[in-house]
Each structure stands twice: as C-alpha cells, then as structure tokens.
PDB file of C-alpha atoms in Angstrom:
ATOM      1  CA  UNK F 258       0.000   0.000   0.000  1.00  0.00           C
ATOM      2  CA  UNK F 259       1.293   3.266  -0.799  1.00  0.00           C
ATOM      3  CA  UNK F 260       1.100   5.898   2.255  1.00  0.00           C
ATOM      4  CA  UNK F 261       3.857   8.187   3.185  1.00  0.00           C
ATOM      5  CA  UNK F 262       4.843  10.920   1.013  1.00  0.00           C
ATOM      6  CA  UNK F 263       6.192  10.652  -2.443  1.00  0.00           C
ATOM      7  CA  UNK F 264       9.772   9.953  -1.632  1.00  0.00           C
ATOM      8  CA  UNK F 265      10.849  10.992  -5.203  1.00  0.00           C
ATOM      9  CA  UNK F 266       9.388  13.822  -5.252  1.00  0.00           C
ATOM     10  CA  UNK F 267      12.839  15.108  -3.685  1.00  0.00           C
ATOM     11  CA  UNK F 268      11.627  18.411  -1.873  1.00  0.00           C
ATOM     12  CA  UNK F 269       8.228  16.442  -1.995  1.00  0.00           C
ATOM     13  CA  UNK F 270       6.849  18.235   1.447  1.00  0.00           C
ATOM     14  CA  UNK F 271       7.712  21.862   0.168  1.00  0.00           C
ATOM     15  CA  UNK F 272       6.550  21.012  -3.885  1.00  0.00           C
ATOM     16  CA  UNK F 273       2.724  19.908  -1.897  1.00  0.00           C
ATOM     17  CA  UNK F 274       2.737  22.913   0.360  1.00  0.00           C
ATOM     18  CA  UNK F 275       3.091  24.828  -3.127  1.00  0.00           C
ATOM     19  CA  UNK F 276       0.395  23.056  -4.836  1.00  0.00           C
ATOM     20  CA  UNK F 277      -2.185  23.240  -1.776  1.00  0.00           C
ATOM     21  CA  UNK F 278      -1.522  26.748  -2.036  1.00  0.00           C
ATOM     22  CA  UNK F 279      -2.369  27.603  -5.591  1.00  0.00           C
ATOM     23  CA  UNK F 280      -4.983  25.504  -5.326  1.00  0.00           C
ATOM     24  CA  UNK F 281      -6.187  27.784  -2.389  1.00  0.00           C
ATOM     25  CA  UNK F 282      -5.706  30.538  -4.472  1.00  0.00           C
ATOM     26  CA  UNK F 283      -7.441  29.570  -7.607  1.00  0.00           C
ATOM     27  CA  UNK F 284     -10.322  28.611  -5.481  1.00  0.00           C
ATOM     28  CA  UNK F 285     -10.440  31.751  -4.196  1.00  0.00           C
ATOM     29  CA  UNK F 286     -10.568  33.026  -7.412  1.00  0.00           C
ATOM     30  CA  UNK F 287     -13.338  31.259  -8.125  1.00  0.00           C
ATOM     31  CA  UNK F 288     -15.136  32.597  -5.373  1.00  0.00           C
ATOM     32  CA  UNK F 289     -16.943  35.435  -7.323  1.00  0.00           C
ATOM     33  CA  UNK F 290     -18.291  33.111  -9.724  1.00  0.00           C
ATOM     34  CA  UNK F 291     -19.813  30.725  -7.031  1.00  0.00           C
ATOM     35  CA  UNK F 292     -21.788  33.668  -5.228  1.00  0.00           C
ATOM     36  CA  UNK F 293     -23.111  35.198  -8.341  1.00  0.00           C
ATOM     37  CA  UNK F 294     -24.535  31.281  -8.697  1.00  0.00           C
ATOM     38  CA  UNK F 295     -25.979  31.391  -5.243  1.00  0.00           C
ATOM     39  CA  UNK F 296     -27.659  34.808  -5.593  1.00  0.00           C
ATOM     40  CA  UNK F 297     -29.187  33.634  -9.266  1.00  0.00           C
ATOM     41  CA  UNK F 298     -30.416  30.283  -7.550  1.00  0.00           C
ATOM     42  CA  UNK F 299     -31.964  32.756  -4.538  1.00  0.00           C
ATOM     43  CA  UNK F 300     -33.427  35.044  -7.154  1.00  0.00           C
ATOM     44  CA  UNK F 301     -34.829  31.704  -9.073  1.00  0.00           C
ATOM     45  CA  UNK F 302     -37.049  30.489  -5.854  1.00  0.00           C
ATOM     46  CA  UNK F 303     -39.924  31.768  -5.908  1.00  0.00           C
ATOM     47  CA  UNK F 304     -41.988  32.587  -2.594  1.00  0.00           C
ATOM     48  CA  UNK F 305     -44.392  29.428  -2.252  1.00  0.00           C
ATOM     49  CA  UNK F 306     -41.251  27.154  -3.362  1.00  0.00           C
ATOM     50  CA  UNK F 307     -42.411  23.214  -2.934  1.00  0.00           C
ATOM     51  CA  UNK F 308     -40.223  20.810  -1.867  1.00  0.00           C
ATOM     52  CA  UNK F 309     -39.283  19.587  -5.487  1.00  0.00           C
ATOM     53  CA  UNK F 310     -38.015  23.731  -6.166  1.00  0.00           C
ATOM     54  CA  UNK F 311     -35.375  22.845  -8.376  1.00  0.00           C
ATOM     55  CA  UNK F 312     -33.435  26.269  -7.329  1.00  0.00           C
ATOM     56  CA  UNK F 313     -33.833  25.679  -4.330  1.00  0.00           C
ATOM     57  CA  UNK F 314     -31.685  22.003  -5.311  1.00  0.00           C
ATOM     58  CA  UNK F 315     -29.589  24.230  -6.661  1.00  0.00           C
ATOM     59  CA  UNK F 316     -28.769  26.317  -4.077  1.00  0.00           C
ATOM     60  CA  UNK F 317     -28.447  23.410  -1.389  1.00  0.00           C
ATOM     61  CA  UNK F 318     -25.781  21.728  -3.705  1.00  0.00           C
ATOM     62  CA  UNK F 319     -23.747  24.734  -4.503  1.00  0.00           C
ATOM     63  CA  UNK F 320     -23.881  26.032  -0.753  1.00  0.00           C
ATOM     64  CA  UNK F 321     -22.731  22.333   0.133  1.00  0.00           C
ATOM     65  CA  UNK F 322     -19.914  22.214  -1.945  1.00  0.00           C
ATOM     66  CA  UNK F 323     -18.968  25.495  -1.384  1.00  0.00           C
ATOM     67  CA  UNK F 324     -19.134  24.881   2.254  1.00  0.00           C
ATOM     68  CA  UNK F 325     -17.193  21.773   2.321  1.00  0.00           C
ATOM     69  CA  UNK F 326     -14.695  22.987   0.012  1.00  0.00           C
ATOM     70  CA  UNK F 327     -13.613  25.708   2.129  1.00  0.00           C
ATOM     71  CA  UNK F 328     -13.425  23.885   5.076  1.00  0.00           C
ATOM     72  CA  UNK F 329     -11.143  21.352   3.381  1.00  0.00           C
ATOM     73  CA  UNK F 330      -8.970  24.691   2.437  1.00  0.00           C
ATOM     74  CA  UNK F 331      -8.942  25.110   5.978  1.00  0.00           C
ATOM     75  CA  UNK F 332     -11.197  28.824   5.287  1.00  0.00           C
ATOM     76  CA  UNK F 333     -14.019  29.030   8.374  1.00  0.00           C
ATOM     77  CA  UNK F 334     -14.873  32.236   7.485  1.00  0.00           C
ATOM     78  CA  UNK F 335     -16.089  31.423   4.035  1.00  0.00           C
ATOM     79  CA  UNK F 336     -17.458  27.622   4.967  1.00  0.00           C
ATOM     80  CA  UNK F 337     -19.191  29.673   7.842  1.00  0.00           C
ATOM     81  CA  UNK F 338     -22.023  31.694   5.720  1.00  0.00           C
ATOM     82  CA  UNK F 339     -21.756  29.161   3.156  1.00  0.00           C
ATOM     83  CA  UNK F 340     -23.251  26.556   5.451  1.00  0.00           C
ATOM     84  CA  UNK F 341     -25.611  28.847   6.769  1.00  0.00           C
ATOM     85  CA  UNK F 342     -27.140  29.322   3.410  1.00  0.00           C
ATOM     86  CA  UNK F 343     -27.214  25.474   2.817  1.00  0.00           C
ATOM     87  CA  UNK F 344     -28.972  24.857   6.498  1.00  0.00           C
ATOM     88  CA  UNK F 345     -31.559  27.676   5.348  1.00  0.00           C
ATOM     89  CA  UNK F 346     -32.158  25.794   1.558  1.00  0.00           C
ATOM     90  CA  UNK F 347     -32.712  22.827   3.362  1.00  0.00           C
ATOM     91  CA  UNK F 348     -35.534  24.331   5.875  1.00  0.00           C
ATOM     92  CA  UNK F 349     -37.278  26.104   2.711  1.00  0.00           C
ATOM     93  CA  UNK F 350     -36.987  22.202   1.309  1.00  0.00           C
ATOM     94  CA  UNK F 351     -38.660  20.716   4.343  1.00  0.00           C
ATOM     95  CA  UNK F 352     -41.176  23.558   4.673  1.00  0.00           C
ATOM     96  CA  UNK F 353     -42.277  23.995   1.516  1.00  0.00           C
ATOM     97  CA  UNK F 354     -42.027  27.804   1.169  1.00  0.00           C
ATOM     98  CA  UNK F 355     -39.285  30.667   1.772  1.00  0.00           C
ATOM     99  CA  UNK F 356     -40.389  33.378   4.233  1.00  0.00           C
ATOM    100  CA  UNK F 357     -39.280  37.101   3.294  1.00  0.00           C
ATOM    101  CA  UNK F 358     -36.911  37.161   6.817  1.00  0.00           C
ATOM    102  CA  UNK F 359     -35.430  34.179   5.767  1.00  0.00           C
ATOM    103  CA  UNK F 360     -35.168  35.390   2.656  1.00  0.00           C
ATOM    104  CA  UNK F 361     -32.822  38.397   3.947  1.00  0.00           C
ATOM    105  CA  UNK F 362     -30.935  36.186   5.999  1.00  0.00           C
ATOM    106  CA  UNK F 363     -29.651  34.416   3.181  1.00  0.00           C
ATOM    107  CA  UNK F 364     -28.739  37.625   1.211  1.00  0.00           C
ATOM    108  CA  UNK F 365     -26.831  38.838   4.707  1.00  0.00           C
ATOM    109  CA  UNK F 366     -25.287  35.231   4.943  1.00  0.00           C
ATOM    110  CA  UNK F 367     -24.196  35.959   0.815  1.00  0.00           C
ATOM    111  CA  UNK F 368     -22.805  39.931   1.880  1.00  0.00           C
ATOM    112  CA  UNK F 369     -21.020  38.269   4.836  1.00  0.00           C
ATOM    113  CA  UNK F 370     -19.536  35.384   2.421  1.00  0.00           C
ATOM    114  CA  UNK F 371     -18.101  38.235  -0.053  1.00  0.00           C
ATOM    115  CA  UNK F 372     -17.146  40.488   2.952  1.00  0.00           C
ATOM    116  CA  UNK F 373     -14.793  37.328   4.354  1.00  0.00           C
ATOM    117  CA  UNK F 374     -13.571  36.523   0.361  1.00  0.00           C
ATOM    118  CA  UNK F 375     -12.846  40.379   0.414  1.00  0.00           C
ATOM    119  CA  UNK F 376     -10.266  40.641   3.561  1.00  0.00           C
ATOM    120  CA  UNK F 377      -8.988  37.288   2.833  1.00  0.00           C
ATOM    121  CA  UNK F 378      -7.607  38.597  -0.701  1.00  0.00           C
ATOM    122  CA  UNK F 379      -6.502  41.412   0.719  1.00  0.00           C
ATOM    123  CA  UNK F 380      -4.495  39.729   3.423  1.00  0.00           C
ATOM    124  CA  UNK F 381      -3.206  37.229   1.015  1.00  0.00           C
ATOM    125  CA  UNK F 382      -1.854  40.365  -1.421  1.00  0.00           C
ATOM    126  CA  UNK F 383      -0.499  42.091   1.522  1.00  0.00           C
ATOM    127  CA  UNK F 384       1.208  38.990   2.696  1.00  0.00           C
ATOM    128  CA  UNK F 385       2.508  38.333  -0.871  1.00  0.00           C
ATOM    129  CA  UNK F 386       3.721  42.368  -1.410  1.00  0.00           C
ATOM    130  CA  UNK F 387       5.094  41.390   2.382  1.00  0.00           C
TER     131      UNK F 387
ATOM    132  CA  UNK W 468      -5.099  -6.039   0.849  1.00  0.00           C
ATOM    133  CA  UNK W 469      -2.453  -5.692  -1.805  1.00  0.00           C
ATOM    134  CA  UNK W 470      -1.396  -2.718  -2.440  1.00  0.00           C
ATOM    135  CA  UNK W 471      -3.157   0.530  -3.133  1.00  0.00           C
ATOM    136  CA  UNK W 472      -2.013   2.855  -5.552  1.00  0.00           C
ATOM    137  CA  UNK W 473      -3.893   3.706  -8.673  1.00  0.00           C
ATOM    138  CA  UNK W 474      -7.370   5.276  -7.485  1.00  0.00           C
ATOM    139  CA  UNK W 475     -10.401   6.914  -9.307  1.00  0.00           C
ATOM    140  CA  UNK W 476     -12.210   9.952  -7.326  1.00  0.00           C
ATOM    141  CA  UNK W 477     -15.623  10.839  -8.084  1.00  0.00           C
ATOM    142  CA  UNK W 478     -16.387  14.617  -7.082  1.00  0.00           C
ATOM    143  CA  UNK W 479     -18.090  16.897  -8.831  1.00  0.00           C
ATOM    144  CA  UNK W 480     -16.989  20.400  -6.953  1.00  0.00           C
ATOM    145  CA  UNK W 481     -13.659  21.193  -9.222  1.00  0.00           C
ATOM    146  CA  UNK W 482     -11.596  22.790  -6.807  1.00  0.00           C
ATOM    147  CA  UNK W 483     -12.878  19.664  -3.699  1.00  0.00           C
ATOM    148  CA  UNK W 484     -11.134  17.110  -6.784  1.00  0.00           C
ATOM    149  CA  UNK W 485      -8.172  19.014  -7.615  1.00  0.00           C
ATOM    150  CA  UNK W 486      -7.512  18.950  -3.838  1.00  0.00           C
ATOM    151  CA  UNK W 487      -7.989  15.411  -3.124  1.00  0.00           C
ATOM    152  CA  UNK W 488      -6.059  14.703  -6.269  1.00  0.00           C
ATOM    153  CA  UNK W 489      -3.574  16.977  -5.399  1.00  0.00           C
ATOM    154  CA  UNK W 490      -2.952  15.428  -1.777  1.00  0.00           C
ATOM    155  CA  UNK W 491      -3.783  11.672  -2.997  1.00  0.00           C
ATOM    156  CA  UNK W 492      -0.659  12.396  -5.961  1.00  0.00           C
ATOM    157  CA  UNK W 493       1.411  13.529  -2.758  1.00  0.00           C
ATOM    158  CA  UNK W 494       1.133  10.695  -1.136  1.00  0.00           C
ATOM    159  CA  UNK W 495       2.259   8.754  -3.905  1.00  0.00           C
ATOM    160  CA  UNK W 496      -0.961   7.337  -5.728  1.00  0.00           C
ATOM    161  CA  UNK W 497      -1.863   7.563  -9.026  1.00  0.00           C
ATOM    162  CA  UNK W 498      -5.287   9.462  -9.452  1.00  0.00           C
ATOM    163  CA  UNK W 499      -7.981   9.325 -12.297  1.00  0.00           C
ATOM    164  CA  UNK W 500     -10.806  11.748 -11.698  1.00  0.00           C
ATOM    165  CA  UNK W 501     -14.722  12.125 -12.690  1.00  0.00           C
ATOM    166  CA  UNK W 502     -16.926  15.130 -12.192  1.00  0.00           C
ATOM    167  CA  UNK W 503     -19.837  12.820 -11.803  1.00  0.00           C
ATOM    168  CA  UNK W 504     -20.776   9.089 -11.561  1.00  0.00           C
ATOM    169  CA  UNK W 505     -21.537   8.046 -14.941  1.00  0.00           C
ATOM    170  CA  UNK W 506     -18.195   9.277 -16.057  1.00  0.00           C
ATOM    171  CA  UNK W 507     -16.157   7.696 -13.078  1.00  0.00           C
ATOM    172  CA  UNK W 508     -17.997   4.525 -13.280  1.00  0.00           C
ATOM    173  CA  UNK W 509     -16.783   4.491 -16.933  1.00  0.00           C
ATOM    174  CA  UNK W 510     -12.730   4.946 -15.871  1.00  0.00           C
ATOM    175  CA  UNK W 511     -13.063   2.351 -13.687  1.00  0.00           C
ATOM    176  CA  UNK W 512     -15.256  -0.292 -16.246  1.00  0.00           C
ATOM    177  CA  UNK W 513     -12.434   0.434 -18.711  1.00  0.00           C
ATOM    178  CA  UNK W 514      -8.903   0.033 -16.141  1.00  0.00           C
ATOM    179  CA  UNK W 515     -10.290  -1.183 -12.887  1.00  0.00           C
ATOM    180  CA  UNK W 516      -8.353   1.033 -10.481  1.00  0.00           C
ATOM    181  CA  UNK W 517      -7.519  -0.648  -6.742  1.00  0.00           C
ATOM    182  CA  UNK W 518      -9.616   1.764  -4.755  1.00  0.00           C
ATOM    183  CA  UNK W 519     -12.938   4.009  -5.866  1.00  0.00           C
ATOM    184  CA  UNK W 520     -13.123   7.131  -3.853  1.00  0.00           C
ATOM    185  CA  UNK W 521     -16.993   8.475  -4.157  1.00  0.00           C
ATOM    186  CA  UNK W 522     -18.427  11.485  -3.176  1.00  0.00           C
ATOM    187  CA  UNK W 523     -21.659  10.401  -1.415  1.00  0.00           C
ATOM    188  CA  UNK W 524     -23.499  13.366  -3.299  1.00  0.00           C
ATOM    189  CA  UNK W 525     -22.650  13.357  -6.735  1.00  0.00           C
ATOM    190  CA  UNK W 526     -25.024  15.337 -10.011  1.00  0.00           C
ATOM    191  CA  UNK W 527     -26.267  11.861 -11.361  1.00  0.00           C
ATOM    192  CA  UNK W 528     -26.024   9.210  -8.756  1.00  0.00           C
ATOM    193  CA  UNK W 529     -25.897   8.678  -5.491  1.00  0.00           C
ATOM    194  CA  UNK W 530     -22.482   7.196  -3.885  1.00  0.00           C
ATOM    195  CA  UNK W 531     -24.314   4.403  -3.084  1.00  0.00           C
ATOM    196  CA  UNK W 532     -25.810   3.518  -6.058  1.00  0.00           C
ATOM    197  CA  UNK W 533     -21.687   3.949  -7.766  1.00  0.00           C
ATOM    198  CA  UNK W 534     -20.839   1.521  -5.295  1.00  0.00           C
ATOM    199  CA  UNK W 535     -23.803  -1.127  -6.238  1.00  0.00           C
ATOM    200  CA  UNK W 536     -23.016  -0.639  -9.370  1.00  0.00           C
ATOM    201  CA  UNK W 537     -18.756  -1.127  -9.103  1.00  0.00           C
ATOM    202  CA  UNK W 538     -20.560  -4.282  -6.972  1.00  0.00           C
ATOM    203  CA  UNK W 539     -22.942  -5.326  -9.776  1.00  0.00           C
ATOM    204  CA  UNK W 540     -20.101  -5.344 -12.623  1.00  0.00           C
ATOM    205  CA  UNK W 541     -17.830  -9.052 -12.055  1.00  0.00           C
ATOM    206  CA  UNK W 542     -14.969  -6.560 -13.863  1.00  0.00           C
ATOM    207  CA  UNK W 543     -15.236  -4.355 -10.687  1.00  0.00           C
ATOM    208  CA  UNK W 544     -16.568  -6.219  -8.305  1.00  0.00           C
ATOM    209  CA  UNK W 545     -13.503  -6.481  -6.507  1.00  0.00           C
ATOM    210  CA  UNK W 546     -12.351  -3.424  -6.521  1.00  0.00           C
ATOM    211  CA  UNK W 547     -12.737  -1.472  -3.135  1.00  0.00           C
ATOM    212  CA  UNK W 548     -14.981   1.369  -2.393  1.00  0.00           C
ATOM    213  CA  UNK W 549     -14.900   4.402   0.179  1.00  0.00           C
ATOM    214  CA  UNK W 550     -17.642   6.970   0.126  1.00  0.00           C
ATOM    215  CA  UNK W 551     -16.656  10.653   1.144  1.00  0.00           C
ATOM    216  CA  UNK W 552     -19.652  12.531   2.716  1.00  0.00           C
ATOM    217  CA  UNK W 553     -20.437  15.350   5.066  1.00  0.00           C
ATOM    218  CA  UNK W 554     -23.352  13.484   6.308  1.00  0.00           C
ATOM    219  CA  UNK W 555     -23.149  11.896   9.439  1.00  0.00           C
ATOM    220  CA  UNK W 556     -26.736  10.075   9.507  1.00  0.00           C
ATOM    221  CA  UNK W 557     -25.942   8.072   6.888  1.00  0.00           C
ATOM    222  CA  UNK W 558     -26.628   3.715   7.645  1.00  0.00           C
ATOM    223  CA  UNK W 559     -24.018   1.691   8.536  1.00  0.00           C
ATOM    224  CA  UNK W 560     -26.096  -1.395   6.973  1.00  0.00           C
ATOM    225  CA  UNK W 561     -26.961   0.172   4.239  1.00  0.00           C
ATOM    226  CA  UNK W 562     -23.364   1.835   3.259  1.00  0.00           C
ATOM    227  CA  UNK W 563     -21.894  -2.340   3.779  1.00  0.00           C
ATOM    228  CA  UNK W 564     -24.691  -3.589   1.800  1.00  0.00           C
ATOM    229  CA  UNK W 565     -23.833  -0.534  -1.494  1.00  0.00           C
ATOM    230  CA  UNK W 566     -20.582  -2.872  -1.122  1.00  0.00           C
ATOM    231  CA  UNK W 567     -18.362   0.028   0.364  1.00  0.00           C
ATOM    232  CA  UNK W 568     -15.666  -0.245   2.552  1.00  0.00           C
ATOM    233  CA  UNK W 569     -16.285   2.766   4.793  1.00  0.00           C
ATOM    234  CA  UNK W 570     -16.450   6.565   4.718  1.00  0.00           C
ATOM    235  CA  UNK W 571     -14.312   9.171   5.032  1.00  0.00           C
ATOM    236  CA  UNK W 572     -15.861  12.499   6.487  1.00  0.00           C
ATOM    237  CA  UNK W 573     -16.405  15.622   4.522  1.00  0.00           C
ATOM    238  CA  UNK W 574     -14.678  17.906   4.996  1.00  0.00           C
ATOM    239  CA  UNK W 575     -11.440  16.258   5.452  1.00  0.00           C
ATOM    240  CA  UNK W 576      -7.658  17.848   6.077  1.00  0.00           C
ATOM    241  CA  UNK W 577      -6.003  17.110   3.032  1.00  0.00           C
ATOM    242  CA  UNK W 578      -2.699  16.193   4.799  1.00  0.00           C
ATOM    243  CA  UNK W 579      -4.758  13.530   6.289  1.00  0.00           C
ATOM    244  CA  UNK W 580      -6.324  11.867   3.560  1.00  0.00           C
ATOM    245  CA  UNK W 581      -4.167   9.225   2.469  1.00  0.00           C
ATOM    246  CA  UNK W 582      -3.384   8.146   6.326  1.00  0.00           C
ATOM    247  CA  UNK W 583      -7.308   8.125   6.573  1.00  0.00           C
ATOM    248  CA  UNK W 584      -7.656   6.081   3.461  1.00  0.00           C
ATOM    249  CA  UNK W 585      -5.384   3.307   5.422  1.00  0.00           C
ATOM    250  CA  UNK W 586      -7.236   3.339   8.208  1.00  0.00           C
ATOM    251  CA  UNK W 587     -10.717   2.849   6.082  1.00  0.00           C
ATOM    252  CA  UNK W 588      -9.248  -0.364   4.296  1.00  0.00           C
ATOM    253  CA  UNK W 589      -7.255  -1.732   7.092  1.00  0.00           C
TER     254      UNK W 589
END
C-alpha cells in the first residue's frame, strides 16, 4: 500500500505545500463566480417554493460544496455563511415555502460570504507584497 | 489487501477534486478523476483502479448507487470502495450492503487523507 509521502518527489513536502496553495488561491478566485450562482439560484425560488423547487436544489448543492470545500482549504470564514445558506435551503426544502426574513438572511449570509472573500484577498496580497 | 495505488475519485466540486487529487498524488498514488458518476464509473469499467473514492453526493447518482453498481459489474466487483460525505446520519447497513468499505468524512484535512484512506481499508 502506498502511504507516506512521495519519496521521489525530492523536496516532496515543500513542492505539496506549493500546490495546496495555488490551489487555495485559484479557489479563491473562483469565489466570485460561485456567489453570483448562489444569488441567481436565490433570485430563481420563488416565494411558495415546494419541496421539489429545483433552485432551491440548486442552491443546497452549490452552498454544500462550497461549504465543504472551504473547510477542506482550511477557510471558516467562508465555509461559515456558506453553510448557513445550505442549512436555510434545506428548511425552505422541508417547509415547503421561503419566508421574506429568511429570505434576507440568506442575502446577509451571501454579503457576509463576499465580505470574508474580500479581507482574505486582501491579506493574502499584503502577505505576498510582504 | 495488496497494495493501493492507482485510485479513481468521483467529485463533482472542481476545486474539492483538484484537492484530493492533489494530496492523494502527494502521497504517492496515481489518481484518475470524474466530475460525476456516470463518467467515473466508466474509468473504472475500462482500467479497474484498486480503490474508488466516491463522493456520497454526486449530479447523477448517489455514492451508493456507484458503489452497487462497481458491486454489480464481475470486472469491478472487486475493486474497493470508500464513500466521502459530510453526512453523518448516513446507515451503517446500508453503506456495507452498497458494497463500500467505509467513509471518510467531509470535509477532510487534506494532509490527512491518504493516512485516513489506510485506516478505512485496514
């Protein structure tokens, strides 16, 4: 069984560290993209959404990946809202219908998400200029 | 168990599989990746691979249903299955009888994923 890491990979430790991290970074990228996908799928429900909403599918799956995925890059701050939003898709699921508060909580959840992607950019071009 | 190292992951979040392929290739595997089932079930009809790594929640299938069907194929049928998922309700019974090995929780510390994938299979 294979297990420890890639021995031929010479400076095999540092070379990962290096590809985590531009992975991080092109994820955070991405980020943009991924909330303008939430907010369409939040425009797309409608008010009386039934449990078979597909845009409210939508906006479960892309607040669970989104969610995990930042978690994984070891970025609360972003999983945080994210997961928020998902917990919220899957009450409006269950329930059957999407009150206005909720509603607003989920566009506050989506400011605080870009808010978070917003310092952490900043940080991370400070720290590079650094 | 002989040994594991050529494995197919099944995830469809882009930056989720370039991260598990990233820290799978690290540990010295060799990785073959699907953005859904249909497409991973395919890599692994055409080379069987010695370990499936399945995103419980994939666009088309279920990660139980990918497993059945790994199960269901006497090309695959032996080759060993671990489901990643963020769920934590999901049945034991029912994850053993999809044919899968075990989980691996979502989300997971990429420097830990290979030593988790030895504990899974033993």
């Amino acid at each position: 069984m294979s297990g420890s890491r890639n021995p031929s990979a010479g400076s095999g430790d540092a070379d990962h560290d290096r590809t985590i991290r531009e992975l991080r970074r092109g994820f955070l990228e991405g980020l943009p993209e991924r909330v303008t996908a939430l907010r369409r799928a939040l425009r797309a429900i409608s008010p009386s959404a039934v449990a078979t909403d597909q845009p409210i599918g939508e906006l479960w799956r892309e607040a669970h990946n989104l969610a995990g995925t930042a978690s994984s890059f070891g970025l609360p701050e972003l999983a945080e809202p994210a997961r928020r939003i998902e917990e919220l898709a899957e009450r409006w699921s269950d329930a059957g219908r999407v009150s206005g508060t909720d509603r607003t909580a989920a566009l506050e959840h989506l400011d605080r998400l870009e808010e978070s992607w917003r310092q952490l950019t900043d940080r991370d071009e400070e720290g590079e200029a650094g | 168990m002989g040994e594991i190292r050529r494995v197919v992951v099944m995830e469809d979040d882009p930056d989720a599989r370039a991260l598990i392929r990233a820290s799978l290739v690290g540990e010295g595997f060799e990785v073959r990746e699907a953005p859904d089932g249909a497409a991973g079930l395919e890599l692994i009809r055409r080379d069987p691979p010695d370990l499936a790594l399945i995103d419980y929640l994939l666009p088309d299938l279920d990660g139980l249903e990918v497993c059945r069907r790994i199960g269901a194929d006497p090309a695959t049928e032996h080759v060993p299955r671990i489901l990643l998922t963020g769920k934590r309700d999901l049945d034991p019974d029912e994850i053993r009888s999809a044919g899968a090995t075990g989980t691996i929780a979502k989300p997971f510390r990429p420097d830990r994923l290979g030593p988790r994938i030895r504990e899974v299979l033993g």
